[in-house]
XYZ file of C-alpha atoms in Angstrom:
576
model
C 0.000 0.000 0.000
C 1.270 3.438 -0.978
C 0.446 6.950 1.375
C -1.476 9.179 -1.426
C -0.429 12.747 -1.779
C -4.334 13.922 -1.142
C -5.488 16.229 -3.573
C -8.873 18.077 -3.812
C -9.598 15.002 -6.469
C -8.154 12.017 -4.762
C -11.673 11.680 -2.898
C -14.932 12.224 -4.464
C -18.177 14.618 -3.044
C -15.333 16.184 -0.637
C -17.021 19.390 1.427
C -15.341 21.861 3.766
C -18.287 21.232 6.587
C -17.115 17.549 6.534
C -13.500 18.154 7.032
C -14.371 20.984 9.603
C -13.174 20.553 13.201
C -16.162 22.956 15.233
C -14.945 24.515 18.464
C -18.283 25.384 20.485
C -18.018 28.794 23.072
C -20.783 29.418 25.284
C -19.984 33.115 24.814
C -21.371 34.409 28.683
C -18.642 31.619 30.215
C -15.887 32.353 27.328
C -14.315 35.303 28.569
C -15.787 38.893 30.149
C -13.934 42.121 28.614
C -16.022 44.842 30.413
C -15.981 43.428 34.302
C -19.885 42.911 34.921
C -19.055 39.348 35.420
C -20.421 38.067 32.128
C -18.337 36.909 29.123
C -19.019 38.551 26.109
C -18.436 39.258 22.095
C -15.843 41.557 22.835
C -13.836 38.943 25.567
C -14.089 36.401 22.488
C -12.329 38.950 20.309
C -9.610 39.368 22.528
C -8.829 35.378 22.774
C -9.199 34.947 18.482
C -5.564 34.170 18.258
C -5.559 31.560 20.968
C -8.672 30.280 19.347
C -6.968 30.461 15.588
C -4.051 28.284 17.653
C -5.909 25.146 18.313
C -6.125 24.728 14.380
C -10.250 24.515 14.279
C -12.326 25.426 11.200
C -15.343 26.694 12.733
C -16.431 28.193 15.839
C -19.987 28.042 16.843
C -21.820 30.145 19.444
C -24.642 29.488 21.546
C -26.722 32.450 21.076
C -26.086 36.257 21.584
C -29.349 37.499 20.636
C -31.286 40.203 22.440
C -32.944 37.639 25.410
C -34.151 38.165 28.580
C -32.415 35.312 29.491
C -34.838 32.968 31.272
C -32.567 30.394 29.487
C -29.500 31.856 29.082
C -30.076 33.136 25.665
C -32.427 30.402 24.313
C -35.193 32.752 24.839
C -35.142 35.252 22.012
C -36.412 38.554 22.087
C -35.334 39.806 18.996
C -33.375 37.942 16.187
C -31.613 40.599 15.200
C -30.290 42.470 17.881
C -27.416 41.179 19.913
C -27.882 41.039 23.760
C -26.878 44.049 25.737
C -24.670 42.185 28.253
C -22.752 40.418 25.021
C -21.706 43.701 23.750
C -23.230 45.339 19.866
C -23.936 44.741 16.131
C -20.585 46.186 15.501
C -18.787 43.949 18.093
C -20.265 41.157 16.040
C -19.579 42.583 13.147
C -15.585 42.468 14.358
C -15.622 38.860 15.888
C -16.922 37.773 12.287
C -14.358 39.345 10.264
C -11.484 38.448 13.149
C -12.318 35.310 12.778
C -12.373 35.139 8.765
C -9.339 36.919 8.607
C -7.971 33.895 10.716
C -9.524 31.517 8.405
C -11.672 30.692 10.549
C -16.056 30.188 9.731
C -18.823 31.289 12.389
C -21.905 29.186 12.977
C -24.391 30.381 14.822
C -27.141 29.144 17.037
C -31.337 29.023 15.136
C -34.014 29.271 17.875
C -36.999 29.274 16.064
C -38.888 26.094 17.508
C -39.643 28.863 20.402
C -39.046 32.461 21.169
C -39.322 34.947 24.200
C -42.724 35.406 26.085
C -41.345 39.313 25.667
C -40.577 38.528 21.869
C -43.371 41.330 19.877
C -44.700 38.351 18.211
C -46.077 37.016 21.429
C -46.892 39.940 22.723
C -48.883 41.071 20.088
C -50.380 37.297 19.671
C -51.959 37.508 23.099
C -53.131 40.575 23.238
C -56.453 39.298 21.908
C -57.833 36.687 19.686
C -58.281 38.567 16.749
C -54.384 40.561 16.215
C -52.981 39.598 13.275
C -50.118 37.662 15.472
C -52.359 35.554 16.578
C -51.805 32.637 14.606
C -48.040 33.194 15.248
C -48.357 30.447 18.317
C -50.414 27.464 19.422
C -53.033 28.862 21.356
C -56.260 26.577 22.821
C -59.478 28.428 23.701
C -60.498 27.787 27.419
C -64.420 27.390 26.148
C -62.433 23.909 24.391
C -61.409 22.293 28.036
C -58.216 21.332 29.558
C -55.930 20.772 26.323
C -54.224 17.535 25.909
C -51.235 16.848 27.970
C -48.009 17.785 26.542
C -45.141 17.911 28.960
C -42.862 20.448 29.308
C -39.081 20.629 29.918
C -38.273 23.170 31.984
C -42.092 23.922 33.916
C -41.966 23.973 37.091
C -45.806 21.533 37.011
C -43.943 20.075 33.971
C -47.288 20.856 31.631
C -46.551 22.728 28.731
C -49.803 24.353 28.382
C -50.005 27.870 30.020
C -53.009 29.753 31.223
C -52.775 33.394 29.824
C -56.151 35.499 31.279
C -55.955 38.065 28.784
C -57.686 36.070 26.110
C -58.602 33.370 28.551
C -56.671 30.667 26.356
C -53.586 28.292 26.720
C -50.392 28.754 25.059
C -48.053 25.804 24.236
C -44.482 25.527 25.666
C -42.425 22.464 25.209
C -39.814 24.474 27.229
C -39.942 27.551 29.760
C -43.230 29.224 30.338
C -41.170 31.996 28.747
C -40.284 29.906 25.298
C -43.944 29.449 23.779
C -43.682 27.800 20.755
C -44.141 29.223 17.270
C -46.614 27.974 14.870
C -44.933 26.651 12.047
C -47.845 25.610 10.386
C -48.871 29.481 9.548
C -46.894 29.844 6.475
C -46.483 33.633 7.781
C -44.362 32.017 10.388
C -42.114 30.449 8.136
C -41.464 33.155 5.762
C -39.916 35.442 9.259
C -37.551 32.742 9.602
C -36.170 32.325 6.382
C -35.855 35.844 6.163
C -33.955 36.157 9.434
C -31.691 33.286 8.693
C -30.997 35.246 5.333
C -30.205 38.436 7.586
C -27.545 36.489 8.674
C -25.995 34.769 5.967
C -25.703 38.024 4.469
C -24.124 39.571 7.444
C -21.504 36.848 6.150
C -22.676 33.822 9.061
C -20.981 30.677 7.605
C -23.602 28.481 9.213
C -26.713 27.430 11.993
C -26.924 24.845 14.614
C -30.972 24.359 14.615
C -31.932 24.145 18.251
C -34.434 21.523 18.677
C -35.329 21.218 15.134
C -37.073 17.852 15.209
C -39.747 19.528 17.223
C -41.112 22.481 14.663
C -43.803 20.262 13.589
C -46.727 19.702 15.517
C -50.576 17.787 15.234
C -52.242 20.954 15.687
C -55.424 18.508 16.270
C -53.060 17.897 19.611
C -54.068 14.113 20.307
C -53.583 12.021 23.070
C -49.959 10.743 22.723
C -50.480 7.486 20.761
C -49.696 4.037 22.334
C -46.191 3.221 20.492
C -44.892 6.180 22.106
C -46.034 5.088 25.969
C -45.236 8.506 27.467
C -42.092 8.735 25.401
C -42.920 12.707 24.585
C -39.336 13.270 23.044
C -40.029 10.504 20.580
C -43.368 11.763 19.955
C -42.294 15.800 19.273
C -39.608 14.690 16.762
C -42.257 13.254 14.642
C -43.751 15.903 13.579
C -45.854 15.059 10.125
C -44.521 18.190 8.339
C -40.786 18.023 9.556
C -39.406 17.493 6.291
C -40.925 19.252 4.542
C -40.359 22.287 6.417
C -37.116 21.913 6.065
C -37.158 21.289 2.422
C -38.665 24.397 1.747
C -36.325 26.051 4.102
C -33.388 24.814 2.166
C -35.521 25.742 -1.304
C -36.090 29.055 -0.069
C -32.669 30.376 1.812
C -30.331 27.518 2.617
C -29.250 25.893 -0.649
C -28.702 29.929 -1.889
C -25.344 29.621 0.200
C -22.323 27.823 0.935
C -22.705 27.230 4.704
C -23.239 24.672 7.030
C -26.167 23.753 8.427
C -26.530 21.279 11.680
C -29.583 20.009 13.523
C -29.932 19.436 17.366
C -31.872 15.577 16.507
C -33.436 14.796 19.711
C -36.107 12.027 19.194
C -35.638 11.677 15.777
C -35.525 7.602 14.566
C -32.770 5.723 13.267
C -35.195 5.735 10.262
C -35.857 8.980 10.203
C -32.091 10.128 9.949
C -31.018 9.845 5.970
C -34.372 11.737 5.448
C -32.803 14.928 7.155
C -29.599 14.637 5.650
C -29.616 12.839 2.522
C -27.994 15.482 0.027
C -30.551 13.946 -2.928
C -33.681 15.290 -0.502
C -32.117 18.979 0.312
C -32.529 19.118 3.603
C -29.520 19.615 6.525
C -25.943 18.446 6.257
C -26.067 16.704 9.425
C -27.503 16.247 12.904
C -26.530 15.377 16.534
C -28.083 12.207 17.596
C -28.689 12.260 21.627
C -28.249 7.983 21.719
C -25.108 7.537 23.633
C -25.859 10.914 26.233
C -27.428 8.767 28.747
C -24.102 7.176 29.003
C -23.781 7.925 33.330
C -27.273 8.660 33.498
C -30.169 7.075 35.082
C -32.198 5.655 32.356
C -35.579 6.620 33.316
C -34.533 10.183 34.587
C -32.152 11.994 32.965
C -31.520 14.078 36.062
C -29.836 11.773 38.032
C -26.400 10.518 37.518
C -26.041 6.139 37.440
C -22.588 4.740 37.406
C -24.142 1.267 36.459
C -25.017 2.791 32.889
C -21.102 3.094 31.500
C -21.696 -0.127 29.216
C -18.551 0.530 26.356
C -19.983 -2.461 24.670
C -23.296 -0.429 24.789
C -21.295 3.042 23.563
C -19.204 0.900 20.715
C -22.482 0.116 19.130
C -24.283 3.048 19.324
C -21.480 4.947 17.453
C -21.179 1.966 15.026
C -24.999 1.965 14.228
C -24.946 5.981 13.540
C -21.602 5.577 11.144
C -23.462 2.752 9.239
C -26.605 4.460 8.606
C -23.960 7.010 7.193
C -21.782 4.998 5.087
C -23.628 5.529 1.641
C -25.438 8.545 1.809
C -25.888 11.747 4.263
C -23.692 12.760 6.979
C -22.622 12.542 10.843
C -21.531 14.589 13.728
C -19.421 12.866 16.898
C -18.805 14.361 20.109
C -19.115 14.289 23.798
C -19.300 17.434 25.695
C -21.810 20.484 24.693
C -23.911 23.623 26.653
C -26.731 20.817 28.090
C -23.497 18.004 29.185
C -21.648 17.254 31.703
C -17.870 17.638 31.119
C -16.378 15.043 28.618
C -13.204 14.231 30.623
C -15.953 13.750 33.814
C -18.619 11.815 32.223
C -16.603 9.962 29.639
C -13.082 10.013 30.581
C -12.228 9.892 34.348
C -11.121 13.111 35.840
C -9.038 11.735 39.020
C -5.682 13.387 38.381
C -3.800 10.379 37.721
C -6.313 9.853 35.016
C -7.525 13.064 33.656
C -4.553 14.056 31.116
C -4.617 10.164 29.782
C -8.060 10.052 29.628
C -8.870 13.717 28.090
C -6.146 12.488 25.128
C -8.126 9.664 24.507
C -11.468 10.955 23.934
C -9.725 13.173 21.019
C -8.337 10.898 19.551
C -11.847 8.907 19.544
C -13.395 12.230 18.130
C -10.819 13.330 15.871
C -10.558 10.106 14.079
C -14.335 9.119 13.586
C -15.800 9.705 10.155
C -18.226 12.514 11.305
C -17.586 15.950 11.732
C -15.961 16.984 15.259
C -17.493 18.879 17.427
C -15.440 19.947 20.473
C -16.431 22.414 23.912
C -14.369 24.709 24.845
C -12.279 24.169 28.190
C -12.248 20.688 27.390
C -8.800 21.365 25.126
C -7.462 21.940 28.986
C -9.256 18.901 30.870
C -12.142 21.617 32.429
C -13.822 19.252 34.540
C -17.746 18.991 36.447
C -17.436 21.283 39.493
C -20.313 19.491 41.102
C -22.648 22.201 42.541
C -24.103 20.331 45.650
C -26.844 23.745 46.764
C -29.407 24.854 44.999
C -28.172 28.310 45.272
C -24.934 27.759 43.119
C -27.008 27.039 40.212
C -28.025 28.450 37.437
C -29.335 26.467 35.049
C -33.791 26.875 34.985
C -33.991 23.065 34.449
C -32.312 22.383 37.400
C -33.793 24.716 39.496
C -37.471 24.212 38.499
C -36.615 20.192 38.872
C -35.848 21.338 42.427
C -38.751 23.418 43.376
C -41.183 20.692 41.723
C -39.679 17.738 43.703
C -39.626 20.196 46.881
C -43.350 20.856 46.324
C -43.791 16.983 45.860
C -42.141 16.505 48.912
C -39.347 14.121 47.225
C -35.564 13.677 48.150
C -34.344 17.219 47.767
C -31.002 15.640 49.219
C -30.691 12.877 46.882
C -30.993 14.832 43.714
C -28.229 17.520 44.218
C -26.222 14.768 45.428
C -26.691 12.871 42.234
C -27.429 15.461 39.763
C -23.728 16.990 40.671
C -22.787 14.790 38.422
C -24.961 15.143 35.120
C -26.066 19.044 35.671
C -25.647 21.301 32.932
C -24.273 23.367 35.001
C -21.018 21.317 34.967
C -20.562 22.194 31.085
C -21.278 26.528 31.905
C -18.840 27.341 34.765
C -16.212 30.147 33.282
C -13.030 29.070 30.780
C -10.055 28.599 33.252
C -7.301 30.936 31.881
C -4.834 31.221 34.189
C -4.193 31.214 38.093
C -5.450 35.190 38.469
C -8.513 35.682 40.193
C -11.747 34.047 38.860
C -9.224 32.269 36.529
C -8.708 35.130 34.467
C -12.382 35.305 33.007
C -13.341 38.657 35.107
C -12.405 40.650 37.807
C -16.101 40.978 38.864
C -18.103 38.342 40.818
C -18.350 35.800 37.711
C -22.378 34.728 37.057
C -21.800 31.690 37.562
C -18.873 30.026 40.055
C -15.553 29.115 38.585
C -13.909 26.120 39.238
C -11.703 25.781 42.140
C -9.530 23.626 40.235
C -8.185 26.565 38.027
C -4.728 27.057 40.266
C -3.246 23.420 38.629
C -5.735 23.433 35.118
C -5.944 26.523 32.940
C -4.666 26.995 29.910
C -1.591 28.906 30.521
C 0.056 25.818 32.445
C -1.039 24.146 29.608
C 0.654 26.070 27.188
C 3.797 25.913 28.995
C 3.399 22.098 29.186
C 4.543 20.669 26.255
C 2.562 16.782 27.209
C -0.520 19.337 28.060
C -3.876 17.813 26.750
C -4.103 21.364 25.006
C -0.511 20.380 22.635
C -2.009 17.008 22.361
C -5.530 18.295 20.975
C -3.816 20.222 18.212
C -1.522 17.633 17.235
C -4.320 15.199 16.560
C -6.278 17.889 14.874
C -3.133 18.627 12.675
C -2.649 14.524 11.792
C -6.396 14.630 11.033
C -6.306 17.379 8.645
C -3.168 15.612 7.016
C -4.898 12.302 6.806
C -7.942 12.673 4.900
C -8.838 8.781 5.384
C -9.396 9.763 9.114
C -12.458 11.939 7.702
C -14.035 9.691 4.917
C -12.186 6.391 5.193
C -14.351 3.523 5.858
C -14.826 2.723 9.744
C -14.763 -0.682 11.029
C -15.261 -1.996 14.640
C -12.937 -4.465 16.414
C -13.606 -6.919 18.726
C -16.999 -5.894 19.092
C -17.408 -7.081 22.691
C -14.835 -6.401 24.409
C -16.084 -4.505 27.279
C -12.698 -1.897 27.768
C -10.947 -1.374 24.458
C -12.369 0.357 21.523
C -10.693 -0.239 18.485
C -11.381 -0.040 14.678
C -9.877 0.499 11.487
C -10.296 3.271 8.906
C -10.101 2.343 5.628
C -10.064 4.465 2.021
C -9.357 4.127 -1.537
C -8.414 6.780 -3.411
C -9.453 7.634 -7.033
C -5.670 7.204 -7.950
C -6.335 3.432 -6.815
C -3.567 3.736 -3.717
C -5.585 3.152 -0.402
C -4.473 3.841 3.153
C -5.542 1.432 6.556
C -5.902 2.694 9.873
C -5.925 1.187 13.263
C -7.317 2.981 16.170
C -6.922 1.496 19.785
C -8.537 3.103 23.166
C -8.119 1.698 26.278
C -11.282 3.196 28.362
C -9.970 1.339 31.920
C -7.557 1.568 34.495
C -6.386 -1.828 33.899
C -3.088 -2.740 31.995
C -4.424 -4.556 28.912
C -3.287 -6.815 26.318
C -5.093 -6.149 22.739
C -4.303 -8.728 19.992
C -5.302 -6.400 16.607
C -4.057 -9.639 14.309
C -6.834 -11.656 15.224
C -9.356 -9.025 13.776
C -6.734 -7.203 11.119
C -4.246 -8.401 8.158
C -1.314 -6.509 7.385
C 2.398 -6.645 7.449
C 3.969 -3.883 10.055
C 2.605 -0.736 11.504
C 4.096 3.107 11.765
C 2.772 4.605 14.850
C 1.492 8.071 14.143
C 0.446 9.156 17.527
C -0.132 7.956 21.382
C -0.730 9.816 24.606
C 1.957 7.317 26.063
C 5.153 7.319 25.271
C 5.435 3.923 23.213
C 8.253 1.783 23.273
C 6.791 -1.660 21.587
C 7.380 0.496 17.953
C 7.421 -3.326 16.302
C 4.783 -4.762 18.138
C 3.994 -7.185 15.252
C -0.471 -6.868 15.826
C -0.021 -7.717 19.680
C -0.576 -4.263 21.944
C -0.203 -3.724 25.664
C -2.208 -0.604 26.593
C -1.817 1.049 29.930
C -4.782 2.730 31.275
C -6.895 5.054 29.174
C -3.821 4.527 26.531
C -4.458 5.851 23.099
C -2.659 4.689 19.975
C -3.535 5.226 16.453
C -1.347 3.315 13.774
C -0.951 3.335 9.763
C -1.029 0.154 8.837
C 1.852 -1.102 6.247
């Protein structure tokens, strides 16, 4: 086997959104330029060269739109403003060409399943039954009844029906009592978002991650919840009957008029369901993020609580497997393992005891950065940011935790129990302020931050890393680097190994160029703390192997197919 010289015709239907390595900031934790304690457009600006440094294609924000932050941003008052507290239109206007002068694309965050109770849609739409907003959100006249149950996310009573007396009707919520949902079944509807999202691409925004996109589509008839979905409401709002094509004529009418990149959040949406959204022959997304392996740690029939007894790798190996296959012909993936509403990676995923974090941290990139998806990555995770574990109800921030809380308070449940165990899943853990250096608040502010920083920061911030030349942060960039060098670690065929084997993780890549030479991978991840033996030529054939990178330092350079991996040891080989 030969090692190609890739060109831009070695490998056919090649696209820069595929190749892209996506570095997610949650802009209020990021860093704060003005002191109030909240990070901020202008803080991002002044950390764009040691963004341009980890060698990422794309950052995407979580939104910075004019909210009155009920959720932290995911409440929108106005879709083209930017939020006081992140700064102005012409600080935007200077991250976005900072960043393309760096080479470097901006997605942004789409809210549209839901906007702000204070949006002037809504208030216009309940200010009686006959404004000509009306019909901008699901409303249900009181002379009907009770409306069907539909639960709610973040309610406090968990219904997602709301009493408004003004017109004595309910509104619909599948989030906050301050998120109503818009009705995307008035075509009027519609048309305001495609014309936003074209406000933005023509501002020059490279992209959109589609917040809860599965759910636009609703039975405005609002049944009972069918049997086959027994209480499964998740399942049930992703299958909307005119999902698709809602998003067909979204791509008709603005997407497809522009090179970006468009992702969907995918929660609820069926393995069947997925080459329908992304499927380049039906025009709808690029991709999506499935939600199958993040109950990995978590209780299975509440997401709320943490449950070491739910860390099956078998279980993990298979779930990434079965989303790759579904891939293989058509459409297109996303992989990774720490966002906004997850726990830390290197906490959840990894294990974050110090004897384990660096090893660990390593290996999850070079899981991500050698799966054939595009990578997503969180920021503070380059430095092994790990859960800070908030164990009172004051320290938090987050509304779903908080209305959890209050509702299990008023139920009279364990109070006790769920901070203990939540402290480990909260979404609170993936928010707390980017660790800098050892100043005070980590370097994020010099104001009482909004949310608390982790103690931690004195030993993990990312000037020790820097300094460190075996820092997670050096080892991040080199596997970006080998990735961008080695297109076969983007499109290359992906195999699994040894399918059962419940602590190593190992597969092949494998790709044929047009040329005819071909290239074979072989990716091995310990995920134990047990020194393990890992026989590859019982499952691969080949003659020798050149190691191209390990978060060990690797002596065996001949090992001839037989591999002893130390704990939460990462290797990935060319094989010869």
């Amino acid at each position: 086997m030969t090692s190609p010289t890739v060109t831009l015709n070695t490998i056919p239907n090649r696209k820069w959104w595929k190749e892209a390595v996506v570095y997610q900031i949650y802009p209020r934790s990021f860093k704060d330029s003005n002191g109030d304690g909240v990070g901020d457009i202008p803080g991002i600006i002044q950390k764009l060269d040691y963004i341009k440094s980890l060698g990422i294609d794309v950052v995407w924000l979580n939104p910075i739109y004019t909210s009155p932050n009920d959720d932290n941003g995911y409440d929108i008052s106005d879709y083209r403003n930017i939020m006081q507290e992140m700064g102005t239109m012409e600080d935007f206007d200077a991250l976005l060409k900072g960043l393309h002068d760096r080479g470097i694309k901006l997605v942004m965050d789409l809210v549209v399943n839901h906007c702000s109770d204070e949006h002037e849609w809504f208030q216009q739409s309940k200010s009686s039954r006959d404004n000509i907003y009306r019909d901008y959100f699901h409303w249900w006249p009181a002379e009907n009844g009770v409306p069907p149950k539909r639960w709610s996310f973040f309610d406090e009573d968990e219904n997602a029906w709301r009493y408004d007396e003004t017109t004595d009707a309910w509104y619909l919520h599948y989030f906050s009592r301050k998120q109503p949902d818009l009705k995307w079944e008035n075509e009027a509807v519609r048309k305001e978002v495609y014309e936003l999202i074209k406000f933005w691409f023509d501002k020059g925004v490279d992209g959109f991650r589609m917040d809860v996109i599965t759910f636009i589509s609703k039975d405005t008839t609002f049944p009972e919840l069918p049997p086959e979905f027994n209480g499964n409401f998740i399942d049930y709002y992703a299958q909307g009957p005119q999902l698709h094509a809602y998003l067909q004529e979204m791509n008709r009418e603005v997407l497809s008029k522009y090179d970006v990149m468009t992702v969907g959040e995918g929660a609820g949406l069926h393995l069947e369901e997925a080459l329908k959204l992304t499927d380049e022959d039906r025009h709808q997304l690029n991709m999506f993020f499935h939600f199958d392996h993040i109950d990995y740690g978590k209780r299975k029939t509440d997401f709320m609580y943490a449950d070491n007894n739910n860390r099956s790798l078998v279980e993990m190996k298979r779930i990434f497997t079965k989303w790759n296959d579904i891939f293989s012909q058509k459409g297109w993936g996303t992989v990774y393992f720490g966002n906004h509403d997850q726990s830390r990676m290197v906490s959840r995923f990894g294990n974050d005891d110090p004897k384990y974090r660096d090893f660990s941290a390593k290996l999850l990139y070079t899981f991500l950065l050698s799966m054939r998806a595009t990578t997503y990555v969180y920021y503070g995770d380059e430095i092994g940011m790990k859960n800070i574990r908030f164990t009172n109800i004051k320290d938090y921030r987050d509304i779903q935790t908080i209305n959890y809380y209050h509702r299990l308070e008023k139920d009279g449940g364990n109070t006790e129990e769920f901070l203990q165990s939540h402290a480990e899943v909260c979404r609170d853990n993936g928010r707390t302020p980017m660790q800098w250096d050892t100043t005070l608040h980590a370097g994020f502010t010099e104001a009482e931050p909004w949310i608390k920083v982790n103690p931690d920061y004195f030993t993990v911030n990312a000037e020790a890393a820097e300094a460190n030349g075996n820092s997670i942060l050096h080892y991040f960039r080199k596997m970006v680097q080998l990735r961008k060098e080695n297109l076969a670690l983007v499109y290359g065929e992906y195999k699994l190994l040894d399918e059962e084997n419940p602590h190593i993780y190992a597969f092949t890549r494998h790709q044929v160029f047009e040329n005819g030479a071909e290239e074979k991978w072989l990716i091995l991840l310990n995920f134990s703390k047990e020194l393990l033996l890992f026989e590859a030529h019982n499952f691969v054939d080949y003659t020798t192997e050149e190691l191209m990178i390990s978060n060990y330092e690797v002596k065996d350079y001949n090992a001839k197919g037989s591999f002893e991996l130390h704990p939460y040891e990462a290797r990935i080989y060319k094989l010869l």
